[in-house]
N, CA, C and O atoms as a MOPAC input file, in Angstrom:
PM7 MOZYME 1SCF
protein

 N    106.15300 1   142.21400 1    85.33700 1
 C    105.89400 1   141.53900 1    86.59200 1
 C    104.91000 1   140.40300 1    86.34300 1
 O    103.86500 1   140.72200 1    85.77700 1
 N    105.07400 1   139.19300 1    86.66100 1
 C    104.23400 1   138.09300 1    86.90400 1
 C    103.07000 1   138.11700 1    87.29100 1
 O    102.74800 1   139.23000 1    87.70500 1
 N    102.07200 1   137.15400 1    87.35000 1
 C    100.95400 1   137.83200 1    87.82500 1
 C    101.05800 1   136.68500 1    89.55600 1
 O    100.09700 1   136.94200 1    90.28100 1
 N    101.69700 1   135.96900 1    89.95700 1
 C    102.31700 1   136.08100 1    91.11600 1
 C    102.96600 1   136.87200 1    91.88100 1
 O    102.96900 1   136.96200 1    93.10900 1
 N    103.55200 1   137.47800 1    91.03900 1
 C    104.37500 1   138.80900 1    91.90500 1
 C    103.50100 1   139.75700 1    92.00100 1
 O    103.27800 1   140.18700 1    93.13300 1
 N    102.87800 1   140.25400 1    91.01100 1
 C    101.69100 1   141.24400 1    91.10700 1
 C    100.53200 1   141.22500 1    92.30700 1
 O     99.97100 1   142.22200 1    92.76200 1
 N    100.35600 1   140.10600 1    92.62900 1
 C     98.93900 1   139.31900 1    93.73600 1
 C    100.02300 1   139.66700 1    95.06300 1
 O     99.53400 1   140.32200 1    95.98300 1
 N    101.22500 1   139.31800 1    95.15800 1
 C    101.61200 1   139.32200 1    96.77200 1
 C    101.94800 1   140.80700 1    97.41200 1
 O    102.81300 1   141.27700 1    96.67300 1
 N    101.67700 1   141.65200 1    98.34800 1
 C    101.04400 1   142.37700 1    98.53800 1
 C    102.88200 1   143.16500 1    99.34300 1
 O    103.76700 1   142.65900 1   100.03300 1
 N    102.72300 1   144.23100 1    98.88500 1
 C    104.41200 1   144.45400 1    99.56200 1
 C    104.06300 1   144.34900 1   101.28300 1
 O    103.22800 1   145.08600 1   101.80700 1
 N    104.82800 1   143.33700 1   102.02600 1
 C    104.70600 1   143.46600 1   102.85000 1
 C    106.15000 1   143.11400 1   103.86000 1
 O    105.73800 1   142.48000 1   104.83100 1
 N    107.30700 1   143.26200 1   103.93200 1
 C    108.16000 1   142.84200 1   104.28800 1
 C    108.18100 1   141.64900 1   105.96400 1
 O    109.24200 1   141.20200 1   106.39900 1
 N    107.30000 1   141.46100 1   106.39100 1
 C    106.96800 1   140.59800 1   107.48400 1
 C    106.80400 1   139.45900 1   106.83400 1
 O    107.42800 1   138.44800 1   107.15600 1
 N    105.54600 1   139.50600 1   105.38400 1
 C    105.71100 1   137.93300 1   104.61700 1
 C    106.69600 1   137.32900 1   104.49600 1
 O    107.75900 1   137.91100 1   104.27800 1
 N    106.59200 1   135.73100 1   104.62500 1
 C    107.32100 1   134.89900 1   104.06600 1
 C    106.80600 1   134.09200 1   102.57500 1
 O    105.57700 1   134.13200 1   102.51700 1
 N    107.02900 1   133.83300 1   102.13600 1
 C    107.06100 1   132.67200 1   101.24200 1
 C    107.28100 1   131.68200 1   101.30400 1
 O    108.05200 1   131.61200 1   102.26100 1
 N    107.07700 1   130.31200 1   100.75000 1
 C    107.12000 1   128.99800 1   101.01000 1
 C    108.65900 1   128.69500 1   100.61300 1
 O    109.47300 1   128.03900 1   101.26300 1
 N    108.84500 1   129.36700 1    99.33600 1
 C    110.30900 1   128.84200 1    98.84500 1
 C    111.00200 1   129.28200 1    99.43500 1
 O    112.00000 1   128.56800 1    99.53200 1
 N    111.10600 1   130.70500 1   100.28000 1
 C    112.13500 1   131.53600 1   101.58800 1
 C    112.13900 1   130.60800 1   102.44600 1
 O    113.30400 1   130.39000 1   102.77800 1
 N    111.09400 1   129.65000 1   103.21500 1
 C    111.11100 1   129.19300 1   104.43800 1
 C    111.91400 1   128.35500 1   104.20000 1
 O    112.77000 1   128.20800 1   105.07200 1
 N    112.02500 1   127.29500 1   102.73900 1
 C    112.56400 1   126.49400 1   102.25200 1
 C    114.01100 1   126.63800 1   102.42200 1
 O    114.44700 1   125.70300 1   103.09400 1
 N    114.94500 1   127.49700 1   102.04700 1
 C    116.05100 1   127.68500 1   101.28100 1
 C    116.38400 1   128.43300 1   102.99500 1
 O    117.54500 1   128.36700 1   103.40000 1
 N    115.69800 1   128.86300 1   103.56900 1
 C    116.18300 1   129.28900 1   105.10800 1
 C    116.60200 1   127.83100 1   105.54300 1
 O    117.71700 1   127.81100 1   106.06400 1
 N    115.81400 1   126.29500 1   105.43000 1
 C    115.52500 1   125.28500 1   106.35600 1
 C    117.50200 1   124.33200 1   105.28300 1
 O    118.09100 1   123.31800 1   105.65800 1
 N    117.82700 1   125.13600 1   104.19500 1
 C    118.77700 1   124.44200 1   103.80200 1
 C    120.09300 1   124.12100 1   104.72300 1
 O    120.79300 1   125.09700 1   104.99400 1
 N    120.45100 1   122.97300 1   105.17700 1
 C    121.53400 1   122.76000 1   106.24500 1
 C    120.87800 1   122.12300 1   107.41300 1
 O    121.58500 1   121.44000 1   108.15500 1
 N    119.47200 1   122.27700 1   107.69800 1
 C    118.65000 1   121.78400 1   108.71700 1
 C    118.18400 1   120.68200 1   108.82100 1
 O    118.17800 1   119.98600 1   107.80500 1
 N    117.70000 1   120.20200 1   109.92000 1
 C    116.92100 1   119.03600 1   109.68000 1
 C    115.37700 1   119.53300 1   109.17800 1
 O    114.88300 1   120.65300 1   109.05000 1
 N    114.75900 1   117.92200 1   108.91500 1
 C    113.05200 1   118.55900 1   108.25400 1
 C    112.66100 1   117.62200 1   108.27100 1
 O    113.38200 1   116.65200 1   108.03700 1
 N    111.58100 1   117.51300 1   108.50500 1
 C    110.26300 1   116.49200 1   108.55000 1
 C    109.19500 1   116.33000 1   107.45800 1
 O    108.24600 1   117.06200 1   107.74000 1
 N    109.05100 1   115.85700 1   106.66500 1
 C    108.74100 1   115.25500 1   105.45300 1
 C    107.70300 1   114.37300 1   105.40300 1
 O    107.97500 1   113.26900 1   104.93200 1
 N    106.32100 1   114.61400 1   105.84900 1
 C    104.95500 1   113.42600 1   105.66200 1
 C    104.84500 1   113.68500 1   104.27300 1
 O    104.69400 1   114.70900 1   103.60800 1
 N    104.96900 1   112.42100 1   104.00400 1
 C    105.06900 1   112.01900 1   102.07700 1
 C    103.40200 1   111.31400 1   102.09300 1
 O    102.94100 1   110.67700 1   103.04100 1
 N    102.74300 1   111.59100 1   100.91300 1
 C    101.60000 1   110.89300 1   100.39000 1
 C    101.47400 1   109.60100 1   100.78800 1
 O    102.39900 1   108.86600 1   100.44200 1
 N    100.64900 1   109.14700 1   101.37600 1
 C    100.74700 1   107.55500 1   101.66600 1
 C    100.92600 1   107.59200 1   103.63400 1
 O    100.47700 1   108.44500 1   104.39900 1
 N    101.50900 1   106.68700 1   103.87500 1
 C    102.13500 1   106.72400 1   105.29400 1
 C    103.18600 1   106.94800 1   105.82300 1
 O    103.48200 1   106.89300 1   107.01700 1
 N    104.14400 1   107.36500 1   104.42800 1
 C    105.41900 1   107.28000 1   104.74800 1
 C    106.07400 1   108.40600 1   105.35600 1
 O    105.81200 1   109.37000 1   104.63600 1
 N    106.73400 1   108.74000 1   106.24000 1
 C    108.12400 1   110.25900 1   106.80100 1
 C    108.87400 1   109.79800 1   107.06700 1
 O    109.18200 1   108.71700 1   107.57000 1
 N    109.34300 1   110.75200 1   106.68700 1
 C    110.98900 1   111.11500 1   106.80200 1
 C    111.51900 1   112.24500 1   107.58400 1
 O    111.04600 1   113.38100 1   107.63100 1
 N    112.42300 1   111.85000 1   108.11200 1
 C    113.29600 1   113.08700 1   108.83600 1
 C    115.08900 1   113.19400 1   108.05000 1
 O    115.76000 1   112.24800 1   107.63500 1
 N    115.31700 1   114.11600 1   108.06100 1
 C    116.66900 1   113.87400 1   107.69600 1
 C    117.14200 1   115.76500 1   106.89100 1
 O    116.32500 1   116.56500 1   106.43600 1
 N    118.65200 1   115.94500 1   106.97900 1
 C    118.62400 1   116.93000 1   106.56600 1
 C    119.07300 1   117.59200 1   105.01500 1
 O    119.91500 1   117.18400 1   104.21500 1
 N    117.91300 1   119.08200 1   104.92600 1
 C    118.02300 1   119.34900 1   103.21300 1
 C    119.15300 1   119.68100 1   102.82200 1
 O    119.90800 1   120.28000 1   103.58800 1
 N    119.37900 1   119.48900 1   102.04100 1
 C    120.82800 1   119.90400 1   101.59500 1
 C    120.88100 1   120.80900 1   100.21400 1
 O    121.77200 1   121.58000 1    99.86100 1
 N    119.40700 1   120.40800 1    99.41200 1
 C    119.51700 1   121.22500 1    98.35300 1
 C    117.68800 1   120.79200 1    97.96200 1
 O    117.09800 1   119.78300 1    98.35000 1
 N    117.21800 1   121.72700 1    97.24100 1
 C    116.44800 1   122.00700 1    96.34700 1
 C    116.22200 1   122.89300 1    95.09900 1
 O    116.96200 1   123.86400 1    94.94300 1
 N    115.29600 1   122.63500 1    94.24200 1
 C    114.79700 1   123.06200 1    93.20700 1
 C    113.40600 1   123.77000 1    93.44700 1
 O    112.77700 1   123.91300 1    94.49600 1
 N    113.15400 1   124.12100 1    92.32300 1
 C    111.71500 1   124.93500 1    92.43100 1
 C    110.38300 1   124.32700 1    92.62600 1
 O    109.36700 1   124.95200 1    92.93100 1
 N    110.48200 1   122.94500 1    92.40900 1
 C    109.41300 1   121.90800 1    92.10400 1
 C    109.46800 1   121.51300 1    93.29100 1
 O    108.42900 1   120.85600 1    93.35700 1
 N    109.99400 1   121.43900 1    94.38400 1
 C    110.50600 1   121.09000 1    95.24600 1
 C    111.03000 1   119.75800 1    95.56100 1
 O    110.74800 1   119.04600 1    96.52400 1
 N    112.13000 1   119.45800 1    94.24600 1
 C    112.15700 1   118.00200 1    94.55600 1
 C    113.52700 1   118.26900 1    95.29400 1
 O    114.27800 1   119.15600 1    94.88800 1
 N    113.85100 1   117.45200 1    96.43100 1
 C    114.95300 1   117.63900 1    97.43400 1
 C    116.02800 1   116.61000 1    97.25500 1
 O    115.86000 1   115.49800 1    96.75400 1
 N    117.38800 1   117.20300 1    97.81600 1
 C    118.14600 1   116.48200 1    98.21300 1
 C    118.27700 1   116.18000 1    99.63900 1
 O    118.29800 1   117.33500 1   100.06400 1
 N    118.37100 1   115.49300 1   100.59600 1
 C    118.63800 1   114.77700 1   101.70100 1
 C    119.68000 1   113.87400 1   102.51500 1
 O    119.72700 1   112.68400 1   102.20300 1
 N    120.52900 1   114.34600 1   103.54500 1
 C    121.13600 1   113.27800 1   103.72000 1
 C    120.89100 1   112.77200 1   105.10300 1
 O    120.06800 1   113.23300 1   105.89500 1
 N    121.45500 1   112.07400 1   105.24000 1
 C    121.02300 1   111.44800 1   107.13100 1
 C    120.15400 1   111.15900 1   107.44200 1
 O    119.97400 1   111.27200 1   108.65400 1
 N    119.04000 1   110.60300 1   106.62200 1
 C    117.56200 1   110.20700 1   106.76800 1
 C    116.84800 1   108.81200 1   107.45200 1
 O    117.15800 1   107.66400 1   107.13400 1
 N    116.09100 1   109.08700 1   108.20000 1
 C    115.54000 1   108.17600 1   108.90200 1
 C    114.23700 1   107.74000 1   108.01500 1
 O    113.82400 1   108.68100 1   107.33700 1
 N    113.60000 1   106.69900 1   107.88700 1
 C    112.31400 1   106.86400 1   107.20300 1
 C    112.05400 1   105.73800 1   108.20500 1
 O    112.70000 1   104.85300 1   108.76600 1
 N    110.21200 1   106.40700 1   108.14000 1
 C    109.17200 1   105.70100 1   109.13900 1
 C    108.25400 1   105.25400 1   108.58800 1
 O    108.35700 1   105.37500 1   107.36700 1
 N    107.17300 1   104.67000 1   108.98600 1
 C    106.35800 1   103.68900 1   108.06900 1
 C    105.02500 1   103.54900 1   109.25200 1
 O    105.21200 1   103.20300 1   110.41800 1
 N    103.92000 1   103.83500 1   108.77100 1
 C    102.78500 1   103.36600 1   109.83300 1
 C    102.50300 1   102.33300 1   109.74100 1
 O    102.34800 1   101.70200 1   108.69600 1
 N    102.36200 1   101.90500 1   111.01800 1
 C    102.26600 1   100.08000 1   111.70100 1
 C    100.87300 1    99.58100 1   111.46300 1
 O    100.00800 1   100.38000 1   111.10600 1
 N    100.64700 1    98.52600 1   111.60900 1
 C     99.38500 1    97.81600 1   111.50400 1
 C     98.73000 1    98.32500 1   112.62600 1
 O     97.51700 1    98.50300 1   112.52400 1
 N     99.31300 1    98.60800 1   113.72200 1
 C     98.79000 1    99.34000 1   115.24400 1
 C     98.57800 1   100.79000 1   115.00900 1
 O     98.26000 1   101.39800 1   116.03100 1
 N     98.71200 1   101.81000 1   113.46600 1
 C     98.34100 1   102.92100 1   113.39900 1
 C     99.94200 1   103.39000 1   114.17000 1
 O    100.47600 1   104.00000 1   113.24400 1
 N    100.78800 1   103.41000 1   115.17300 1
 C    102.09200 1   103.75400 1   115.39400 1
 C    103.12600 1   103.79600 1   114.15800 1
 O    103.12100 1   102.87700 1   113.33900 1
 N    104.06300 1   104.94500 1   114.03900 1
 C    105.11900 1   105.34200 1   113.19800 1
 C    106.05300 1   104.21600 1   113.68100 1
 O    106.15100 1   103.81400 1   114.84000 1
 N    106.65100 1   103.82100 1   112.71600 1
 C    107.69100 1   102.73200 1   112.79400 1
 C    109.03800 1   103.31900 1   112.02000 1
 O    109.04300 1   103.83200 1   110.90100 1
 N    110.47400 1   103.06300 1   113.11900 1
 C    111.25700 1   103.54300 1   111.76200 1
 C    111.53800 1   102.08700 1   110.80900 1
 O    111.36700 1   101.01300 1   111.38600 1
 N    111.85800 1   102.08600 1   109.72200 1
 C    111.75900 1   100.73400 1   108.61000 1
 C    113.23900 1   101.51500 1   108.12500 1
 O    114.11000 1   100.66900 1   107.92600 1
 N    113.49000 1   102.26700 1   108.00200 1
 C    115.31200 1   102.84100 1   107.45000 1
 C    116.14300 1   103.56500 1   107.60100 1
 O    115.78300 1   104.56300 1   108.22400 1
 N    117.31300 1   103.55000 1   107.27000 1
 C    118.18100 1   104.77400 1   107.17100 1
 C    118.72500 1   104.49500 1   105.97700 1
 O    118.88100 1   103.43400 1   105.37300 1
 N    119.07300 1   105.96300 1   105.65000 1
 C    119.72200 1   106.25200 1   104.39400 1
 C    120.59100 1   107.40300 1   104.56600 1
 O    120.37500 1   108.44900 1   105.17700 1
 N    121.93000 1   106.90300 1   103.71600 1
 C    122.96500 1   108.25400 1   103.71900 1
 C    122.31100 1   109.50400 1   102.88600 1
 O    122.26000 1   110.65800 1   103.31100 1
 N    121.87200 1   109.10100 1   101.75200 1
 C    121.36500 1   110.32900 1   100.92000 1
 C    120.54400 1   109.83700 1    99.86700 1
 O    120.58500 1   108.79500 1    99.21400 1
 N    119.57300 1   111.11200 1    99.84700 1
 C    118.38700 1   110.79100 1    98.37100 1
 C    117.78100 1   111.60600 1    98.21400 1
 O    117.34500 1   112.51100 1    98.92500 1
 N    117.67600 1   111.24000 1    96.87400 1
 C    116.77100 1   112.33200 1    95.85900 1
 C    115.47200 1   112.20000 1    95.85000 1
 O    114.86200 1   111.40900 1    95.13100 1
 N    115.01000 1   112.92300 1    96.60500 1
 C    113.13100 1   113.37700 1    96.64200 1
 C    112.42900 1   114.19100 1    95.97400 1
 O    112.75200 1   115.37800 1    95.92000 1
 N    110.98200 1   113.55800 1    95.13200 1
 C    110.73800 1   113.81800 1    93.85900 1
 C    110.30800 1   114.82800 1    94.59500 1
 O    110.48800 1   114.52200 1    95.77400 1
 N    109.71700 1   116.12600 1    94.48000 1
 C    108.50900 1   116.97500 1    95.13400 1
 C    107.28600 1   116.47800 1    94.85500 1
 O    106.44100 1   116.90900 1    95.63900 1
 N    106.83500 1   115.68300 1    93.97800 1
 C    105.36400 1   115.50900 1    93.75200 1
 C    104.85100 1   114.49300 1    94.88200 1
 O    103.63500 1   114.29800 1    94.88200 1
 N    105.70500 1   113.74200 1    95.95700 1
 C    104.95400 1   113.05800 1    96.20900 1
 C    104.74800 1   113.69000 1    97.89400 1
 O    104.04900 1   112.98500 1    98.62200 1
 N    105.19200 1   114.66300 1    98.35400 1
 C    105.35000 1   115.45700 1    99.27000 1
 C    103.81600 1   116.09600 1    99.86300 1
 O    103.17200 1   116.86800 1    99.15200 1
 N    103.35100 1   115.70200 1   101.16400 1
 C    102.30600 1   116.08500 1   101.24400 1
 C    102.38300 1   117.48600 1   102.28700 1
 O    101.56400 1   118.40200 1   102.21100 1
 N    103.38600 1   117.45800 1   103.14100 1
 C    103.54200 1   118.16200 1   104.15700 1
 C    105.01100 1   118.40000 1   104.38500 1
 O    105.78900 1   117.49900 1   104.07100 1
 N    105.64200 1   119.93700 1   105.09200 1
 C    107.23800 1   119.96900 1   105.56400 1
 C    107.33200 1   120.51900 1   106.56800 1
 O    107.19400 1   121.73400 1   106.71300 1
 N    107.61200 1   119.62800 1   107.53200 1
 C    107.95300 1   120.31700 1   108.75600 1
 C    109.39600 1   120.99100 1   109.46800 1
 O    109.80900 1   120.36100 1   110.44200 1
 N    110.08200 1   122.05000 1   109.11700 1
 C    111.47600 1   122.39800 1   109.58000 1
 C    111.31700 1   122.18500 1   111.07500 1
 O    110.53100 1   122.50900 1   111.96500 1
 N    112.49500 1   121.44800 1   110.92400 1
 C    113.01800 1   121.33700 1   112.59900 1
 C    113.40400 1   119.97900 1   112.73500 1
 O    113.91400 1   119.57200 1   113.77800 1
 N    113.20500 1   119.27900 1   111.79300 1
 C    112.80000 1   117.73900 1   112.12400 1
 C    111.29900 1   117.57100 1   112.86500 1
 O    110.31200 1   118.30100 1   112.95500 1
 N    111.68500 1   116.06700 1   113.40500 1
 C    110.51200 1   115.22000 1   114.03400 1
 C    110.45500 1   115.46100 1   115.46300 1
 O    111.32400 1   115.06500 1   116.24000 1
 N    109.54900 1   116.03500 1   115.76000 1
 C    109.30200 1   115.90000 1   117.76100 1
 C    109.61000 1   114.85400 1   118.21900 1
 O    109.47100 1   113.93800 1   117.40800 1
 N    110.05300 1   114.50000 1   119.37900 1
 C    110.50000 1   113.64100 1   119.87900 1
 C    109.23800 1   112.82100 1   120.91900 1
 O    109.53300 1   111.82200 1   121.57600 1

């Protein structure tokens, strides 16, 4: 046993980050990336590192006024995990 597996405590109510993940596959998700940049759009696949696949993506950009701006769309892309600061399932509030 790992010494990750060893530390998490049997508890069947826990989740895990990579469960919430691989639950949110097919969904939309919300994506504040390092910097100013999000994204909304849905996962379609990941890895362990969490670098993602995405398709249907909107990307937003903060304005000189501090307001989210959308600046794109994209059919599909490959998202590194390292530059990922935050994931929100569900997408973006409206």
């Amino acid at each position: 046993m790992s010494g990750l597996q060893a530390s998490v405590p049997d508890n069947p109510s826990q989740i895990l980050p990579s469960d919430l993940l691989e639950k949110c596959i097919g969904s939309k998700i919300w994506i504040l990336m390092k910097g100013d940049k999000e994204l909304v759009g849905t996962l379609t696949g990941l890895d362990a590192y969490v670098n993602m696949v995405l398709t249907d993506i909107t990307e937003y950009d903060m304005g000189e006024d501090g307001a989210l701006e959308e600046v794109g769309r994209h059919t599909e892309m490959l998202l590194n995990g390292n530059n990922i600061a935050a994931l929100v399932p569900g997408g973006k509030p409206v």
